[in-house]
Amino acid sequence: MPSKSRSSGRRGGTRRRAYHHGDLRQALLDAALDLLHAGGTEALTLRAVARAVGVSQTAPYRHFADRRALVAGVAEQAFARMGDVITSAVRTGDPGLPALRRGLAAYVAFAHEHPAEYRVMFGPELARRQDLSQLGDAAVGVFSLLHDGIERLQHAGLLGNGDSALMAITAWATLHGLVMLSLDGQTAVTGRDLTELVDAATGHLLKGMGAD
């Protein structure tokens, strides 16, 4: 590890980060995010993040067993940020059904503002998470925001009776499908903008859940 910080520059299309003694794991994840934005998931390698941070090629292995663990770290932090955005949206404004609609809209907005991270979060490389407990917990945390919100609205009599977990996964599946179609440009055939599509999707979801 160099004793002096390296000046910022460009290598491989991404910014070279200055690194000082401290949180190496976070520095590597920050570098990984730069690489993801510059070159896609293929650019995420332990060697590349080590070079970007300015540490030895073996240093990342102190924190990540392999490349997949690094990618999982990026996804884990993205889920955490998504959860913060949704929570903030829910708490800003009127409670009840409007809060649920804001939370659902915030999910879609996050995906469109961070498409590279979103594709990593739900990509095939991390589809099986049995060995990635922290990533699994982060994903469950986002799902729980939706699930718990639905349960509270049911208890308040604002949504109909039913299996709240099934309602939540149905809502998630609907929004995820809308996100992927829109990110890939497939929703252009509707002639509607994303706000209209989100409003329509959430409206149909709430009607299906027996919204009052």
PDB file of C-alpha atoms in Angstrom, residues 19-145:
ATOM      1  CA  TYR A  19      -6.539   6.124  -1.174  1.00  0.00           C
ATOM      2  CA  HIS A  20      -5.315   6.797   2.340  1.00  0.00           C
ATOM      3  CA  HIS A  21      -5.107   4.365   5.223  1.00  0.00           C
ATOM      4  CA  GLY A  22      -8.650   3.725   6.384  1.00  0.00           C
ATOM      5  CA  ASP A  23     -11.635   1.810   5.090  1.00  0.00           C
ATOM      6  CA  LEU A  24     -10.149  -0.174   2.217  1.00  0.00           C
ATOM      7  CA  ARG A  25     -13.315  -2.195   1.670  1.00  0.00           C
ATOM      8  CA  GLN A  26     -15.381   0.923   1.056  1.00  0.00           C
ATOM      9  CA  ALA A  27     -12.676   2.414  -1.154  1.00  0.00           C
ATOM     10  CA  LEU A  28     -12.741  -0.733  -3.284  1.00  0.00           C
ATOM     11  CA  LEU A  29     -16.533  -0.615  -3.530  1.00  0.00           C
ATOM     12  CA  ASP A  30     -16.430   3.049  -4.530  1.00  0.00           C
ATOM     13  CA  ALA A  31     -13.906   2.197  -7.234  1.00  0.00           C
ATOM     14  CA  ALA A  32     -16.075  -0.714  -8.348  1.00  0.00           C
ATOM     15  CA  LEU A  33     -19.006   1.662  -8.798  1.00  0.00           C
ATOM     16  CA  ASP A  34     -16.869   3.915 -11.004  1.00  0.00           C
ATOM     17  CA  LEU A  35     -15.807   0.912 -13.070  1.00  0.00           C
ATOM     18  CA  LEU A  36     -19.399  -0.302 -13.368  1.00  0.00           C
ATOM     19  CA  HIS A  37     -20.528   3.052 -14.724  1.00  0.00           C
ATOM     20  CA  ALA A  38     -17.620   3.237 -17.138  1.00  0.00           C
ATOM     21  CA  GLY A  39     -17.507  -0.313 -18.449  1.00  0.00           C
ATOM     22  CA  GLY A  40     -20.437  -2.370 -17.213  1.00  0.00           C
ATOM     23  CA  THR A  41     -20.298  -5.486 -15.061  1.00  0.00           C
ATOM     24  CA  GLU A  42     -17.496  -6.961 -17.160  1.00  0.00           C
ATOM     25  CA  ALA A  43     -15.215  -4.210 -15.834  1.00  0.00           C
ATOM     26  CA  LEU A  44     -15.682  -5.334 -12.229  1.00  0.00           C
ATOM     27  CA  THR A  45     -12.605  -7.347 -11.346  1.00  0.00           C
ATOM     28  CA  LEU A  46     -10.520  -7.466  -8.195  1.00  0.00           C
ATOM     29  CA  ARG A  47      -7.438  -6.540 -10.171  1.00  0.00           C
ATOM     30  CA  ALA A  48      -9.152  -3.506 -11.700  1.00  0.00           C
ATOM     31  CA  VAL A  49     -10.411  -2.136  -8.376  1.00  0.00           C
ATOM     32  CA  ALA A  50      -7.001  -2.668  -6.794  1.00  0.00           C
ATOM     33  CA  ARG A  51      -5.387  -0.713  -9.616  1.00  0.00           C
ATOM     34  CA  ALA A  52      -8.006   2.040  -9.369  1.00  0.00           C
ATOM     35  CA  VAL A  53      -7.488   2.442  -5.620  1.00  0.00           C
ATOM     36  CA  GLY A  54      -3.702   2.119  -5.830  1.00  0.00           C
ATOM     37  CA  VAL A  55      -3.131  -0.994  -3.727  1.00  0.00           C
ATOM     38  CA  SER A  56      -1.543  -4.346  -4.452  1.00  0.00           C
ATOM     39  CA  GLN A  57      -3.437  -6.933  -6.472  1.00  0.00           C
ATOM     40  CA  THR A  58      -3.753  -9.143  -3.409  1.00  0.00           C
ATOM     41  CA  ALA A  59      -5.144  -6.434  -1.100  1.00  0.00           C
ATOM     42  CA  PRO A  60      -8.810  -6.809  -2.207  1.00  0.00           C
ATOM     43  CA  TYR A  61      -8.794 -10.453  -1.131  1.00  0.00           C
ATOM     44  CA  ARG A  62      -8.749  -9.288   2.483  1.00  0.00           C
ATOM     45  CA  HIS A  63     -12.343  -8.201   1.978  1.00  0.00           C
ATOM     46  CA  PHE A  64     -13.680 -10.106  -1.047  1.00  0.00           C
ATOM     47  CA  ALA A  65     -13.139 -13.803  -1.617  1.00  0.00           C
ATOM     48  CA  ASP A  66     -13.628 -13.446  -5.375  1.00  0.00           C
ATOM     49  CA  ARG A  67     -15.115 -11.239  -8.062  1.00  0.00           C
ATOM     50  CA  ARG A  68     -18.661 -12.370  -7.288  1.00  0.00           C
ATOM     51  CA  ALA A  69     -18.271 -11.215  -3.696  1.00  0.00           C
ATOM     52  CA  LEU A  70     -17.207  -7.792  -4.987  1.00  0.00           C
ATOM     53  CA  VAL A  71     -20.240  -7.582  -7.261  1.00  0.00           C
ATOM     54  CA  ALA A  72     -22.437  -8.634  -4.334  1.00  0.00           C
ATOM     55  CA  GLY A  73     -20.964  -5.815  -2.271  1.00  0.00           C
ATOM     56  CA  VAL A  74     -21.939  -3.309  -4.945  1.00  0.00           C
ATOM     57  CA  ALA A  75     -25.472  -4.720  -5.070  1.00  0.00           C
ATOM     58  CA  GLU A  76     -25.784  -4.757  -1.290  1.00  0.00           C
ATOM     59  CA  GLN A  77     -25.002  -1.063  -1.026  1.00  0.00           C
ATOM     60  CA  ALA A  78     -27.397  -0.307  -3.888  1.00  0.00           C
ATOM     61  CA  PHE A  79     -30.224  -2.101  -2.071  1.00  0.00           C
ATOM     62  CA  ALA A  80     -29.441  -0.077   1.050  1.00  0.00           C
ATOM     63  CA  ARG A  81     -29.569   3.193  -0.902  1.00  0.00           C
ATOM     64  CA  MET A  82     -32.795   2.145  -2.581  1.00  0.00           C
ATOM     65  CA  GLY A  83     -34.312   1.414   0.820  1.00  0.00           C
ATOM     66  CA  ASP A  84     -33.315   4.867   2.062  1.00  0.00           C
ATOM     67  CA  VAL A  85     -34.882   6.529  -1.001  1.00  0.00           C
ATOM     68  CA  ILE A  86     -38.140   4.603  -0.600  1.00  0.00           C
ATOM     69  CA  THR A  87     -38.311   5.312   3.136  1.00  0.00           C
ATOM     70  CA  SER A  88     -37.748   9.012   2.542  1.00  0.00           C
ATOM     71  CA  ALA A  89     -40.478   9.121  -0.111  1.00  0.00           C
ATOM     72  CA  VAL A  90     -42.968   7.307   2.125  1.00  0.00           C
ATOM     73  CA  ARG A  91     -42.358   9.663   5.024  1.00  0.00           C
ATOM     74  CA  THR A  92     -42.627  12.844   2.956  1.00  0.00           C
ATOM     75  CA  GLY A  93     -46.274  13.715   2.502  1.00  0.00           C
ATOM     76  CA  ASP A  94     -49.651  12.299   3.416  1.00  0.00           C
ATOM     77  CA  PRO A  95     -49.762   8.826   5.016  1.00  0.00           C
ATOM     78  CA  GLY A  96     -51.875   5.884   3.904  1.00  0.00           C
ATOM     79  CA  LEU A  97     -52.391   5.012   0.260  1.00  0.00           C
ATOM     80  CA  PRO A  98     -50.600   8.135  -1.043  1.00  0.00           C
ATOM     81  CA  ALA A  99     -47.510   7.077   0.907  1.00  0.00           C
ATOM     82  CA  LEU A 100     -47.604   3.629  -0.677  1.00  0.00           C
ATOM     83  CA  ARG A 101     -47.895   5.162  -4.129  1.00  0.00           C
ATOM     84  CA  ARG A 102     -44.919   7.437  -3.425  1.00  0.00           C
ATOM     85  CA  GLY A 103     -42.874   4.467  -2.260  1.00  0.00           C
ATOM     86  CA  LEU A 104     -43.661   2.486  -5.396  1.00  0.00           C
ATOM     87  CA  ALA A 105     -42.842   5.470  -7.594  1.00  0.00           C
ATOM     88  CA  ALA A 106     -39.565   5.979  -5.704  1.00  0.00           C
ATOM     89  CA  TYR A 107     -38.582   2.380  -6.495  1.00  0.00           C
ATOM     90  CA  VAL A 108     -38.994   3.005 -10.221  1.00  0.00           C
ATOM     91  CA  ALA A 109     -37.239   6.362 -10.012  1.00  0.00           C
ATOM     92  CA  PHE A 110     -34.234   4.821  -8.254  1.00  0.00           C
ATOM     93  CA  ALA A 111     -33.932   2.173 -10.966  1.00  0.00           C
ATOM     94  CA  HIS A 112     -33.944   4.829 -13.699  1.00  0.00           C
ATOM     95  CA  GLU A 113     -31.470   7.052 -11.897  1.00  0.00           C
ATOM     96  CA  HIS A 114     -29.107   4.110 -11.246  1.00  0.00           C
ATOM     97  CA  PRO A 115     -29.686   1.657 -14.113  1.00  0.00           C
ATOM     98  CA  ALA A 116     -26.251   0.034 -13.941  1.00  0.00           C
ATOM     99  CA  GLU A 117     -26.620  -0.751 -10.249  1.00  0.00           C
ATOM    100  CA  TYR A 118     -30.196  -1.948 -10.771  1.00  0.00           C
ATOM    101  CA  ARG A 119     -29.121  -4.456 -13.401  1.00  0.00           C
ATOM    102  CA  VAL A 120     -26.453  -5.780 -11.035  1.00  0.00           C
ATOM    103  CA  MET A 121     -28.938  -6.033  -8.155  1.00  0.00           C
ATOM    104  CA  PHE A 122     -31.267  -8.219 -10.205  1.00  0.00           C
ATOM    105  CA  GLY A 123     -28.812  -9.764 -12.651  1.00  0.00           C
ATOM    106  CA  PRO A 124     -28.250 -13.503 -13.129  1.00  0.00           C
ATOM    107  CA  GLU A 125     -24.852 -13.467 -11.420  1.00  0.00           C
ATOM    108  CA  LEU A 126     -26.476 -12.802  -8.037  1.00  0.00           C
ATOM    109  CA  ALA A 127     -29.773 -14.607  -8.585  1.00  0.00           C
ATOM    110  CA  ARG A 128     -28.782 -17.354  -6.147  1.00  0.00           C
ATOM    111  CA  ARG A 129     -27.891 -15.703  -2.851  1.00  0.00           C
ATOM    112  CA  GLN A 130     -27.710 -18.598  -0.403  1.00  0.00           C
ATOM    113  CA  ASP A 131     -24.003 -17.955   0.137  1.00  0.00           C
ATOM    114  CA  LEU A 132     -24.402 -14.162   0.184  1.00  0.00           C
ATOM    115  CA  SER A 133     -26.199 -13.559   3.461  1.00  0.00           C
ATOM    116  CA  GLN A 134     -25.558  -9.818   3.669  1.00  0.00           C
ATOM    117  CA  LEU A 135     -26.866  -9.264   0.161  1.00  0.00           C
ATOM    118  CA  GLY A 136     -29.890 -11.411   0.950  1.00  0.00           C
ATOM    119  CA  ASP A 137     -30.604  -9.377   4.062  1.00  0.00           C
ATOM    120  CA  ALA A 138     -30.355  -6.130   2.093  1.00  0.00           C
ATOM    121  CA  ALA A 139     -32.810  -7.371  -0.542  1.00  0.00           C
ATOM    122  CA  VAL A 140     -35.213  -8.640   2.116  1.00  0.00           C
ATOM    123  CA  GLY A 141     -34.994  -5.233   3.789  1.00  0.00           C
ATOM    124  CA  VAL A 142     -36.362  -3.534   0.664  1.00  0.00           C
ATOM    125  CA  PHE A 143     -39.084  -6.166   0.252  1.00  0.00           C
ATOM    126  CA  SER A 144     -40.041  -5.734   3.913  1.00  0.00           C
ATOM    127  CA  LEU A 145     -40.680  -2.028   3.373  1.00  0.00           C
TER     128      LEU A 145
END
